[in-house]
Amino acid sequence: MELELQPLNLPSDNERLTVIAGPCSAESEEQVMSTAMQLASKGCHIFRAGVWKPRTKPGGFEGHGEKALPWLKQVKETTGMLVGTEVATPEHVELALKYGIDVLWIGARTSANPFAVQALADSLKGVDIPVLVKNPVNPDLELWIGAMERINQAGVKRLAAIHRGFSSYDKKIYRNLPMWQIPIELRRRIPSLPIFCDPSHIGGRRELIAPLCQQAMDLGFDGLIIESHCDPDKAWSDAKQQVTPDVLDYILSLLVIRDQTMSTEGIATLRKQIDEIDNQLMEIMAKRMRICREIGQYKKEHNMTVLQTSRYNEILDKRGAQGSLLGMDPTFIKTVFEAVHEESVRQQIEIVNK
Ligand code: PEP
Ligand code: MN
């Protein structure tokens, strides 16, 4: 299914970047207003704050709910910023619309659940509001696209994706693994869909916000949604990953936004060389596969097994070492040869079973 999209029509910081900033949660009228005033004074156009908070365990602060919505309304009236919040149920949608919320987003836990997304889609029928869909907690691009299709089918055309990383047991560096190949594939599949990056939830630590923002810009993302709090260390949720509006402003000022479409003669010549090499690689690969199939035939005629582990290990080790000598990362070379070998085995099995 093709998405039917319209421009988000949100105010942006420059032609290549829309920034949404604000605290993880709306904690009190004072905290919301103080953060919002500071962000507005730094030139921020869109304010975020969570009103309904999905928490991993019970007993934590789950958001003030409806009580916090007038605070967001006040932000809008006082500062002129647009305001956005997370919705997870049709009741949330109804209340958010009632209080004039301008932007909605669907959280990662919700977008992983097609029943919940469908219920949200039904509640959004006939409503023209930008909806940002976070990736599901698990690295499943189809599920992410499916969630956006459901919302789109309800008639919401101002749609964007938010990349917030993927849950993992390994939390050494990131809170949520970025797995950049997934948003990159999303961009390839639906080029006109704007993609935001949420460096706060990917990193889980404030030190990682700047490098993650830069990476998102270098990959051609269209926006950033960043958690910012007037007093981050005292935040009721996600304290470690929030920054003051001052720090946020500094981080944004350091961002280098490179031109994506620029093409010079120099790069065109280099790209031609790459195309040429890719063609050669492809021909060589096809030749390798032909010989592999011949080997398969030979193995069949001589009653030999397809997979011969010692030969496989020998190839991987040898190629890894050769790669090192040629100035390449041996792990990368092993990954390439593993893929090549997997396909060779698949083809040989086909021949042997014919
Ligand atoms: C949030 O944006 O505060 C949030 C709960 O994020 P996520 O759904 O990405 O965990
Ligand atoms: Mn948060």
mmCIF file of C-alpha atoms and ligand atoms in Angstrom:
data_model
loop_
_atom_site.group_PDB
_atom_site.id
_atom_site.type_symbol
_atom_site.label_atom_id
_atom_site.label_comp_id
_atom_site.label_asym_id
_atom_site.label_seq_id
_atom_site.Cartn_x
_atom_site.Cartn_y
_atom_site.Cartn_z
ATOM 1 C CA MET A 1 0.000 0.000 0.000
ATOM 2 C CA GLU A 2 1.237 3.465 -0.885
ATOM 3 C CA LEU A 3 0.988 6.182 1.719
ATOM 4 C CA GLU A 4 -0.903 9.264 0.645
ATOM 5 C CA LEU A 5 1.088 12.086 2.168
ATOM 6 C CA GLN A 6 0.921 15.845 2.449
ATOM 7 C CA PRO A 7 3.622 18.159 3.786
ATOM 8 C CA LEU A 8 3.603 18.288 7.596
ATOM 9 C CA ASN A 9 3.326 22.025 7.441
ATOM 10 C CA LEU A 10 5.115 22.535 10.742
ATOM 11 C CA PRO A 11 7.347 25.520 11.487
ATOM 12 C CA SER A 12 10.985 24.596 10.995
ATOM 13 C CA ASP A 13 14.282 25.953 12.238
ATOM 14 C CA ASN A 14 15.736 26.032 8.763
ATOM 15 C CA GLU A 15 14.796 24.446 5.470
ATOM 16 C CA ARG A 16 16.278 21.130 6.457
ATOM 17 C CA LEU A 17 15.297 20.802 10.098
ATOM 18 C CA THR A 18 12.201 20.799 12.292
ATOM 19 C CA VAL A 19 12.846 20.618 16.027
ATOM 20 C CA ILE A 20 10.386 19.534 18.699
ATOM 21 C CA ALA A 21 11.600 20.031 22.257
ATOM 22 C CA GLY A 22 10.258 19.822 25.764
ATOM 23 C CA PRO A 23 10.211 17.666 28.841
ATOM 24 C CA CYS A 24 9.608 13.932 28.891
ATOM 25 C CA SER A 25 6.612 14.559 31.163
ATOM 26 C CA ALA A 26 4.468 17.498 32.124
ATOM 27 C CA GLU A 27 5.102 17.502 35.890
ATOM 28 C CA SER A 28 3.589 20.767 37.101
ATOM 29 C CA GLU A 29 2.314 24.006 35.668
ATOM 30 C CA GLU A 30 5.516 25.744 36.832
ATOM 31 C CA GLN A 31 7.839 23.159 35.281
ATOM 32 C CA VAL A 32 5.932 23.214 31.990
ATOM 33 C CA MET A 33 5.795 27.012 31.785
ATOM 34 C CA SER A 34 9.371 27.582 32.863
ATOM 35 C CA THR A 35 10.727 25.060 30.335
ATOM 36 C CA ALA A 36 8.470 26.402 27.596
ATOM 37 C CA MET A 37 9.420 30.059 28.171
ATOM 38 C CA GLN A 38 13.107 29.195 28.019
ATOM 39 C CA LEU A 39 12.693 27.094 24.882
ATOM 40 C CA ALA A 40 10.659 29.817 23.195
ATOM 41 C CA SER A 41 13.331 32.379 24.027
ATOM 42 C CA LYS A 42 15.842 30.134 22.205
ATOM 43 C CA GLY A 43 13.655 30.191 19.111
ATOM 44 C CA CYS A 44 12.011 26.809 19.524
ATOM 45 C CA HIS A 45 8.737 26.450 17.595
ATOM 46 C CA ILE A 46 7.217 23.178 18.780
ATOM 47 C CA PHE A 47 6.887 22.089 22.403
ATOM 48 C CA ARG A 48 6.538 18.480 23.537
ATOM 49 C CA ALA A 49 5.434 17.112 26.899
ATOM 50 C CA GLY A 50 4.127 13.708 27.867
ATOM 51 C CA VAL A 51 0.796 13.759 29.636
ATOM 52 C CA TRP A 52 0.108 10.016 29.603
ATOM 53 C CA LYS A 53 3.315 8.148 30.332
ATOM 54 C CA PRO A 54 3.776 4.469 29.508
ATOM 55 C CA ARG A 55 6.005 3.198 32.304
ATOM 56 C CA THR A 56 7.744 -0.133 32.331
ATOM 57 C CA LYS A 57 6.727 -0.898 35.920
ATOM 58 C CA PRO A 58 3.703 0.114 37.961
ATOM 59 C CA GLY A 59 4.121 2.580 40.771
ATOM 60 C CA GLY A 60 6.066 5.203 38.798
ATOM 61 C CA PHE A 61 4.727 8.552 37.680
ATOM 62 C CA GLU A 62 2.272 7.792 34.887
ATOM 63 C CA GLY A 63 1.533 11.357 33.900
ATOM 64 C CA HIS A 64 -1.077 13.830 35.123
ATOM 65 C CA GLY A 65 -3.478 13.061 32.274
ATOM 66 C CA GLU A 66 -6.189 15.597 31.513
ATOM 67 C CA LYS A 67 -5.091 17.852 34.361
ATOM 68 C CA ALA A 68 -1.897 18.719 32.422
ATOM 69 C CA LEU A 69 -3.602 19.604 29.140
ATOM 70 C CA PRO A 70 -4.533 23.182 30.181
ATOM 71 C CA TRP A 71 -0.822 23.766 30.911
ATOM 72 C CA LEU A 72 -0.011 22.911 27.302
ATOM 73 C CA LYS A 73 -2.794 25.179 26.146
ATOM 74 C CA GLN A 74 -1.253 27.932 28.216
ATOM 75 C CA VAL A 75 2.158 27.298 26.606
ATOM 76 C CA LYS A 76 0.552 27.790 23.237
ATOM 77 C CA GLU A 77 -1.219 30.995 24.263
ATOM 78 C CA THR A 78 1.757 32.507 26.081
ATOM 79 C CA THR A 79 4.638 31.580 23.787
ATOM 80 C CA GLY A 80 2.987 30.966 20.402
ATOM 81 C CA MET A 81 4.728 27.598 20.158
ATOM 82 C CA LEU A 82 2.780 24.635 18.821
ATOM 83 C CA VAL A 83 2.272 21.881 21.369
ATOM 84 C CA GLY A 84 2.423 18.111 21.027
ATOM 85 C CA THR A 85 1.836 15.088 23.197
ATOM 86 C CA GLU A 86 1.763 11.292 23.066
ATOM 87 C CA VAL A 87 -1.561 9.522 22.609
ATOM 88 C CA ALA A 88 -2.135 5.829 23.225
ATOM 89 C CA THR A 89 -5.923 5.449 23.314
ATOM 90 C CA PRO A 90 -8.956 7.011 21.592
ATOM 91 C CA GLU A 91 -9.790 8.826 24.861
ATOM 92 C CA HIS A 92 -6.354 10.462 24.779
ATOM 93 C CA VAL A 93 -7.013 11.614 21.212
ATOM 94 C CA GLU A 94 -10.365 13.043 22.152
ATOM 95 C CA LEU A 95 -8.961 14.956 25.124
ATOM 96 C CA ALA A 96 -5.893 16.170 23.229
ATOM 97 C CA LEU A 97 -8.125 17.577 20.491
ATOM 98 C CA LYS A 98 -10.450 19.130 23.045
ATOM 99 C CA TYR A 99 -7.536 21.120 24.524
ATOM 100 C CA GLY A 100 -6.207 22.203 21.130
ATOM 101 C CA ILE A 101 -3.054 20.065 20.968
ATOM 102 C CA ASP A 102 -1.414 20.673 17.575
ATOM 103 C CA VAL A 103 0.739 17.584 17.057
ATOM 104 C CA LEU A 104 0.200 14.007 18.225
ATOM 105 C CA TRP A 105 2.673 11.202 18.440
ATOM 106 C CA ILE A 106 2.210 7.489 18.938
ATOM 107 C CA GLY A 107 4.700 5.944 21.345
ATOM 108 C CA ALA A 108 6.901 2.935 20.674
ATOM 109 C CA ARG A 109 4.947 0.562 22.889
ATOM 110 C CA THR A 110 1.687 1.515 21.206
ATOM 111 C CA SER A 111 2.947 1.303 17.628
ATOM 112 C CA ALA A 112 3.990 -2.291 18.358
ATOM 113 C CA ASN A 113 0.318 -3.179 18.889
ATOM 114 C CA PRO A 114 -1.872 -3.214 15.759
ATOM 115 C CA PHE A 115 -5.117 -3.309 17.808
ATOM 116 C CA ALA A 116 -4.124 -0.159 19.688
ATOM 117 C CA VAL A 117 -2.980 1.572 16.482
ATOM 118 C CA GLN A 118 -6.222 0.670 14.706
ATOM 119 C CA ALA A 119 -8.253 2.061 17.606
ATOM 120 C CA LEU A 120 -6.237 5.291 17.371
ATOM 121 C CA ALA A 121 -6.696 5.391 13.598
ATOM 122 C CA ASP A 122 -10.472 5.035 13.999
ATOM 123 C CA SER A 123 -10.516 7.885 16.500
ATOM 124 C CA LEU A 124 -8.564 10.090 14.080
ATOM 125 C CA LYS A 125 -11.012 9.701 11.166
ATOM 126 C CA GLY A 126 -11.744 13.090 9.661
ATOM 127 C CA VAL A 127 -9.186 14.908 11.829
ATOM 128 C CA ASP A 128 -6.483 16.950 10.098
ATOM 129 C CA ILE A 129 -3.555 16.963 12.511
ATOM 130 C CA PRO A 130 0.085 15.946 12.075
ATOM 131 C CA VAL A 131 0.700 12.495 13.551
ATOM 132 C CA LEU A 132 4.203 11.231 14.240
ATOM 133 C CA VAL A 133 4.587 7.486 14.597
ATOM 134 C CA LYS A 134 7.490 6.191 16.665
ATOM 135 C CA ASN A 135 9.089 2.941 15.614
ATOM 136 C CA PRO A 136 7.802 -0.073 17.540
ATOM 137 C CA VAL A 137 10.058 -1.239 20.391
ATOM 138 C CA ASN A 138 11.112 -4.273 18.335
ATOM 139 C CA PRO A 139 13.142 -3.835 15.144
ATOM 140 C CA ASP A 140 10.339 -4.606 12.713
ATOM 141 C CA LEU A 141 10.107 -2.201 9.788
ATOM 142 C CA GLU A 142 6.920 -3.811 8.440
ATOM 143 C CA LEU A 143 5.148 -3.279 11.770
ATOM 144 C CA TRP A 144 6.281 0.361 11.777
ATOM 145 C CA ILE A 145 5.092 0.935 8.205
ATOM 146 C CA GLY A 146 1.880 -0.977 8.987
ATOM 147 C CA ALA A 147 1.139 1.389 11.877
ATOM 148 C CA MET A 148 1.593 4.376 9.573
ATOM 149 C CA GLU A 149 -0.615 2.757 6.934
ATOM 150 C CA ARG A 150 -3.421 2.336 9.484
ATOM 151 C CA ILE A 151 -3.232 6.001 10.493
ATOM 152 C CA ASN A 152 -2.986 7.066 6.853
ATOM 153 C CA GLN A 153 -5.994 4.963 5.862
ATOM 154 C CA ALA A 154 -8.000 6.907 8.443
ATOM 155 C CA GLY A 155 -7.322 9.999 6.331
ATOM 156 C CA VAL A 156 -4.353 11.463 8.211
ATOM 157 C CA LYS A 157 -2.037 12.712 5.481
ATOM 158 C CA ARG A 158 0.321 14.815 7.562
ATOM 159 C CA LEU A 159 2.329 11.886 8.761
ATOM 160 C CA ALA A 160 5.928 11.401 9.885
ATOM 161 C CA ALA A 161 8.025 8.686 11.455
ATOM 162 C CA ILE A 162 10.111 9.022 14.605
ATOM 163 C CA HIS A 163 13.170 6.830 14.957
ATOM 164 C CA ARG A 164 13.691 6.277 18.702
ATOM 165 C CA GLY A 165 15.819 3.135 18.575
ATOM 166 C CA PHE A 166 14.981 -0.466 19.417
ATOM 167 C CA SER A 167 14.810 -2.208 22.778
ATOM 168 C CA SER A 168 17.646 -4.549 23.497
ATOM 169 C CA TYR A 169 19.005 -6.483 26.407
ATOM 170 C CA ASP A 170 22.411 -5.011 25.643
ATOM 171 C CA LYS A 171 22.376 -1.514 27.117
ATOM 172 C CA LYS A 172 26.103 -0.880 27.160
ATOM 173 C CA ILE A 173 26.136 2.267 25.057
ATOM 174 C CA TYR A 174 22.592 3.064 24.007
ATOM 175 C CA ARG A 175 19.335 2.787 25.875
ATOM 176 C CA ASN A 176 17.739 1.734 22.585
ATOM 177 C CA LEU A 177 19.897 0.448 19.742
ATOM 178 C CA PRO A 178 19.797 2.882 16.803
ATOM 179 C CA MET A 179 20.028 0.180 14.070
ATOM 180 C CA TRP A 180 20.256 2.986 11.516
ATOM 181 C CA GLN A 181 19.757 0.555 8.641
ATOM 182 C CA ILE A 182 16.056 0.389 9.573
ATOM 183 C CA PRO A 183 15.214 4.111 9.179
ATOM 184 C CA ILE A 184 17.494 4.170 6.134
ATOM 185 C CA GLU A 185 15.438 1.372 4.579
ATOM 186 C CA LEU A 186 12.267 3.258 5.548
ATOM 187 C CA ARG A 187 13.571 6.283 3.643
ATOM 188 C CA ARG A 188 14.344 4.096 0.623
ATOM 189 C CA ARG A 189 10.872 2.552 0.701
ATOM 190 C CA ILE A 190 8.882 5.771 1.291
ATOM 191 C CA PRO A 191 11.096 8.675 0.189
ATOM 192 C CA SER A 192 8.468 11.353 0.766
ATOM 193 C CA LEU A 193 7.850 10.407 4.417
ATOM 194 C CA PRO A 194 9.555 12.835 6.830
ATOM 195 C CA ILE A 195 11.673 11.080 9.455
ATOM 196 C CA PHE A 196 12.472 12.550 12.864
ATOM 197 C CA CYS A 197 15.177 11.267 15.172
ATOM 198 C CA ASP A 198 14.680 11.024 18.934
ATOM 199 C CA PRO A 199 18.260 11.067 20.237
ATOM 200 C CA SER A 200 17.052 11.308 23.861
ATOM 201 C CA HIS A 201 15.397 7.883 23.888
ATOM 202 C CA ILE A 202 18.037 6.261 21.656
ATOM 203 C CA GLY A 203 20.914 7.458 23.816
ATOM 204 C CA GLY A 204 19.321 7.451 27.242
ATOM 205 C CA ARG A 205 22.173 9.753 28.319
ATOM 206 C CA ARG A 206 22.553 13.454 27.676
ATOM 207 C CA GLU A 207 26.149 13.112 26.400
ATOM 208 C CA LEU A 208 24.898 11.103 23.439
ATOM 209 C CA ILE A 209 22.381 13.677 22.205
ATOM 210 C CA ALA A 210 24.829 15.784 20.185
ATOM 211 C CA PRO A 211 26.513 12.941 18.269
ATOM 212 C CA LEU A 212 23.165 11.251 17.598
ATOM 213 C CA CYS A 213 21.670 14.505 16.271
ATOM 214 C CA GLN A 214 24.662 14.946 13.976
ATOM 215 C CA GLN A 215 24.352 11.404 12.719
ATOM 216 C CA ALA A 216 20.650 11.918 12.004
ATOM 217 C CA MET A 217 21.447 15.073 10.032
ATOM 218 C CA ASP A 218 24.181 13.305 8.063
ATOM 219 C CA LEU A 219 21.680 10.595 7.164
ATOM 220 C CA GLY A 220 19.232 13.172 5.848
ATOM 221 C CA PHE A 221 16.618 13.071 8.619
ATOM 222 C CA ASP A 222 14.088 15.892 8.548
ATOM 223 C CA GLY A 223 13.582 16.585 12.212
ATOM 224 C CA LEU A 224 14.605 16.041 15.804
ATOM 225 C CA ILE A 225 12.481 15.489 18.890
ATOM 226 C CA ILE A 226 14.582 16.150 21.955
ATOM 227 C CA GLU A 227 13.759 16.052 25.650
ATOM 228 C CA SER A 228 14.505 19.293 27.431
ATOM 229 C CA HIS A 229 13.688 20.185 31.040
ATOM 230 C CA CYS A 230 14.230 23.344 33.089
ATOM 231 C CA ASP A 231 15.870 21.234 35.816
ATOM 232 C CA PRO A 232 16.831 17.900 34.225
ATOM 233 C CA ASP A 233 18.328 16.221 37.289
ATOM 234 C CA LYS A 234 15.044 16.654 39.123
ATOM 235 C CA ALA A 235 12.898 15.292 36.273
ATOM 236 C CA TRP A 236 10.241 12.777 37.301
ATOM 237 C CA SER A 237 10.968 10.594 34.281
ATOM 238 C CA ASP A 238 14.007 10.099 32.009
ATOM 239 C CA ALA A 239 16.189 12.467 34.076
ATOM 240 C CA LYS A 240 19.512 11.220 32.669
ATOM 241 C CA GLN A 241 18.637 12.014 29.065
ATOM 242 C CA GLN A 242 17.167 15.497 29.464
ATOM 243 C CA VAL A 243 19.057 18.739 28.909
ATOM 244 C CA THR A 244 18.293 22.330 29.829
ATOM 245 C CA PRO A 245 17.013 24.609 27.059
ATOM 246 C CA ASP A 246 20.412 26.351 27.205
ATOM 247 C CA VAL A 247 22.299 23.139 26.533
ATOM 248 C CA LEU A 248 19.830 22.162 23.833
ATOM 249 C CA ASP A 249 20.390 25.478 22.107
ATOM 250 C CA TYR A 250 24.150 24.915 22.285
ATOM 251 C CA ILE A 251 23.828 21.388 20.862
ATOM 252 C CA LEU A 252 21.718 22.657 17.970
ATOM 253 C CA SER A 253 24.120 25.515 17.287
ATOM 254 C CA LEU A 254 26.933 22.990 16.782
ATOM 255 C CA LEU A 255 25.018 20.869 14.277
ATOM 256 C CA VAL A 256 26.547 20.784 10.832
ATOM 257 C CA ILE A 257 23.820 20.499 8.242
ATOM 258 C CA ARG A 258 25.345 19.413 4.986
ATOM 259 C CA ASP A 259 23.698 19.818 1.630
ATOM 260 C CA GLN A 260 22.161 16.525 0.583
ATOM 261 C CA THR A 261 21.410 17.123 -3.028
ATOM 262 C CA MET A 262 24.551 18.989 -3.952
ATOM 263 C CA SER A 263 26.398 17.206 -6.714
ATOM 264 C CA THR A 264 29.715 18.400 -8.051
ATOM 265 C CA GLU A 265 31.776 17.182 -10.951
ATOM 266 C CA GLY A 266 34.299 15.668 -8.546
ATOM 267 C CA ILE A 267 31.713 13.522 -6.808
ATOM 268 C CA ALA A 268 30.132 12.522 -10.114
ATOM 269 C CA THR A 269 33.480 11.176 -11.361
ATOM 270 C CA LEU A 270 34.055 9.243 -8.151
ATOM 271 C CA ARG A 271 30.527 7.813 -8.275
ATOM 272 C CA LYS A 272 31.122 6.661 -11.843
ATOM 273 C CA GLN A 273 34.136 4.734 -10.619
ATOM 274 C CA ILE A 274 32.039 3.162 -7.857
ATOM 275 C CA ASP A 275 29.379 2.127 -10.387
ATOM 276 C CA GLU A 276 32.079 0.575 -12.544
ATOM 277 C CA ILE A 277 33.531 -1.361 -9.599
ATOM 278 C CA ASP A 278 30.076 -2.516 -8.503
ATOM 279 C CA ASN A 279 29.507 -3.878 -12.009
ATOM 280 C CA GLN A 280 32.766 -5.777 -11.836
ATOM 281 C CA LEU A 281 31.916 -7.098 -8.369
ATOM 282 C CA MET A 282 28.571 -8.286 -9.675
ATOM 283 C CA GLU A 283 30.120 -10.103 -12.639
ATOM 284 C CA ILE A 284 32.724 -11.758 -10.431
ATOM 285 C CA MET A 285 30.028 -12.741 -7.942
ATOM 286 C CA ALA A 286 27.914 -14.295 -10.718
ATOM 287 C CA LYS A 287 30.973 -16.214 -11.899
ATOM 288 C CA ARG A 288 31.616 -17.446 -8.341
ATOM 289 C CA MET A 289 28.027 -18.651 -8.068
ATOM 290 C CA ARG A 290 28.304 -20.517 -11.379
ATOM 291 C CA ILE A 291 31.372 -22.371 -10.116
ATOM 292 C CA CYS A 292 29.594 -23.054 -6.835
ATOM 293 C CA ARG A 293 26.769 -24.716 -8.721
ATOM 294 C CA GLU A 294 29.325 -26.814 -10.621
ATOM 295 C CA ILE A 295 30.762 -27.898 -7.287
ATOM 296 C CA GLY A 296 27.236 -28.741 -6.165
ATOM 297 C CA GLN A 297 26.833 -30.994 -9.203
ATOM 298 C CA TYR A 298 30.192 -32.621 -8.488
ATOM 299 C CA LYS A 299 29.257 -33.222 -4.836
ATOM 300 C CA LYS A 300 25.998 -34.790 -5.933
ATOM 301 C CA GLU A 301 27.690 -37.139 -8.380
ATOM 302 C CA HIS A 302 30.329 -38.129 -5.812
ATOM 303 C CA ASN A 303 27.951 -38.428 -2.866
ATOM 304 C CA MET A 304 29.639 -35.665 -0.853
ATOM 305 C CA THR A 305 27.880 -33.440 1.726
ATOM 306 C CA VAL A 306 27.153 -29.860 0.727
ATOM 307 C CA LEU A 307 28.405 -28.272 3.915
ATOM 308 C CA GLN A 308 31.972 -29.107 4.768
ATOM 309 C CA THR A 309 32.662 -27.211 7.974
ATOM 310 C CA SER A 310 36.449 -27.370 7.831
ATOM 311 C CA ARG A 311 36.471 -25.825 4.359
ATOM 312 C CA TYR A 312 34.013 -23.149 5.513
ATOM 313 C CA ASN A 313 36.125 -22.168 8.540
ATOM 314 C CA GLU A 314 39.248 -22.157 6.397
ATOM 315 C CA ILE A 315 37.611 -19.754 3.926
ATOM 316 C CA LEU A 316 36.382 -17.394 6.629
ATOM 317 C CA ASP A 317 39.705 -17.259 8.484
ATOM 318 C CA LYS A 318 41.758 -16.899 5.330
ATOM 319 C CA ARG A 319 39.560 -14.170 3.876
ATOM 320 C CA GLY A 320 39.501 -12.298 7.195
ATOM 321 C CA ALA A 321 43.302 -12.310 7.326
ATOM 322 C CA GLN A 322 43.581 -11.324 3.656
ATOM 323 C CA GLY A 323 41.146 -8.491 4.310
ATOM 324 C CA SER A 324 43.360 -7.191 7.122
ATOM 325 C CA LEU A 325 46.384 -7.205 4.845
ATOM 326 C CA LEU A 326 44.407 -5.162 2.339
ATOM 327 C CA GLY A 327 43.527 -2.595 4.990
ATOM 328 C CA MET A 328 39.958 -3.785 5.538
ATOM 329 C CA ASP A 329 38.213 -4.707 8.758
ATOM 330 C CA PRO A 330 38.374 -8.531 9.092
ATOM 331 C CA THR A 331 34.964 -8.627 10.797
ATOM 332 C CA PHE A 332 33.433 -6.838 7.843
ATOM 333 C CA ILE A 333 35.113 -9.235 5.394
ATOM 334 C CA LYS A 334 33.858 -12.212 7.412
ATOM 335 C CA THR A 335 30.317 -10.831 7.326
ATOM 336 C CA VAL A 336 30.507 -10.466 3.539
ATOM 337 C CA PHE A 337 31.855 -13.978 3.053
ATOM 338 C CA GLU A 338 29.336 -15.456 5.461
ATOM 339 C CA ALA A 339 26.570 -14.028 3.298
ATOM 340 C CA VAL A 340 28.223 -15.266 0.109
ATOM 341 C CA HIS A 341 28.750 -18.702 1.606
ATOM 342 C CA GLU A 342 25.167 -18.918 2.862
ATOM 343 C CA GLU A 343 23.887 -18.262 -0.647
ATOM 344 C CA SER A 344 26.346 -20.785 -2.153
ATOM 345 C CA VAL A 345 25.148 -23.469 0.256
ATOM 346 C CA ARG A 346 21.527 -22.664 -0.556
ATOM 347 C CA GLN A 347 22.203 -23.050 -4.263
ATOM 348 C CA GLN A 348 24.131 -26.286 -3.822
ATOM 349 C CA ILE A 349 21.369 -27.790 -1.702
ATOM 350 C CA GLU A 350 18.954 -26.982 -4.517
ATOM 351 C CA ILE A 351 21.170 -28.849 -7.007
ATOM 352 C CA VAL A 352 21.757 -31.839 -4.744
ATOM 353 C CA ASN A 353 18.022 -32.231 -4.155
ATOM 354 C CA LYS A 354 17.030 -31.883 -7.798
HETATM 355 C C1 PEP B 1 8.506 9.707 25.152
HETATM 356 O O1 PEP B 1 8.657 10.268 24.061
HETATM 357 O O2 PEP B 1 8.547 10.291 26.228
HETATM 358 C C2 PEP B 1 8.357 8.232 25.158
HETATM 359 C C3 PEP B 1 7.679 7.608 26.109
HETATM 360 O O3 PEP B 1 9.010 7.650 24.170
HETATM 361 P P1 PEP B 1 9.011 6.155 23.546
HETATM 362 O O4 PEP B 1 7.612 5.861 23.139
HETATM 363 O O5 PEP B 1 9.941 6.340 22.409
HETATM 364 O O6 PEP B 1 9.557 5.240 24.606
HETATM 365 MN MN MN B 2 10.894 10.155 27.840
#
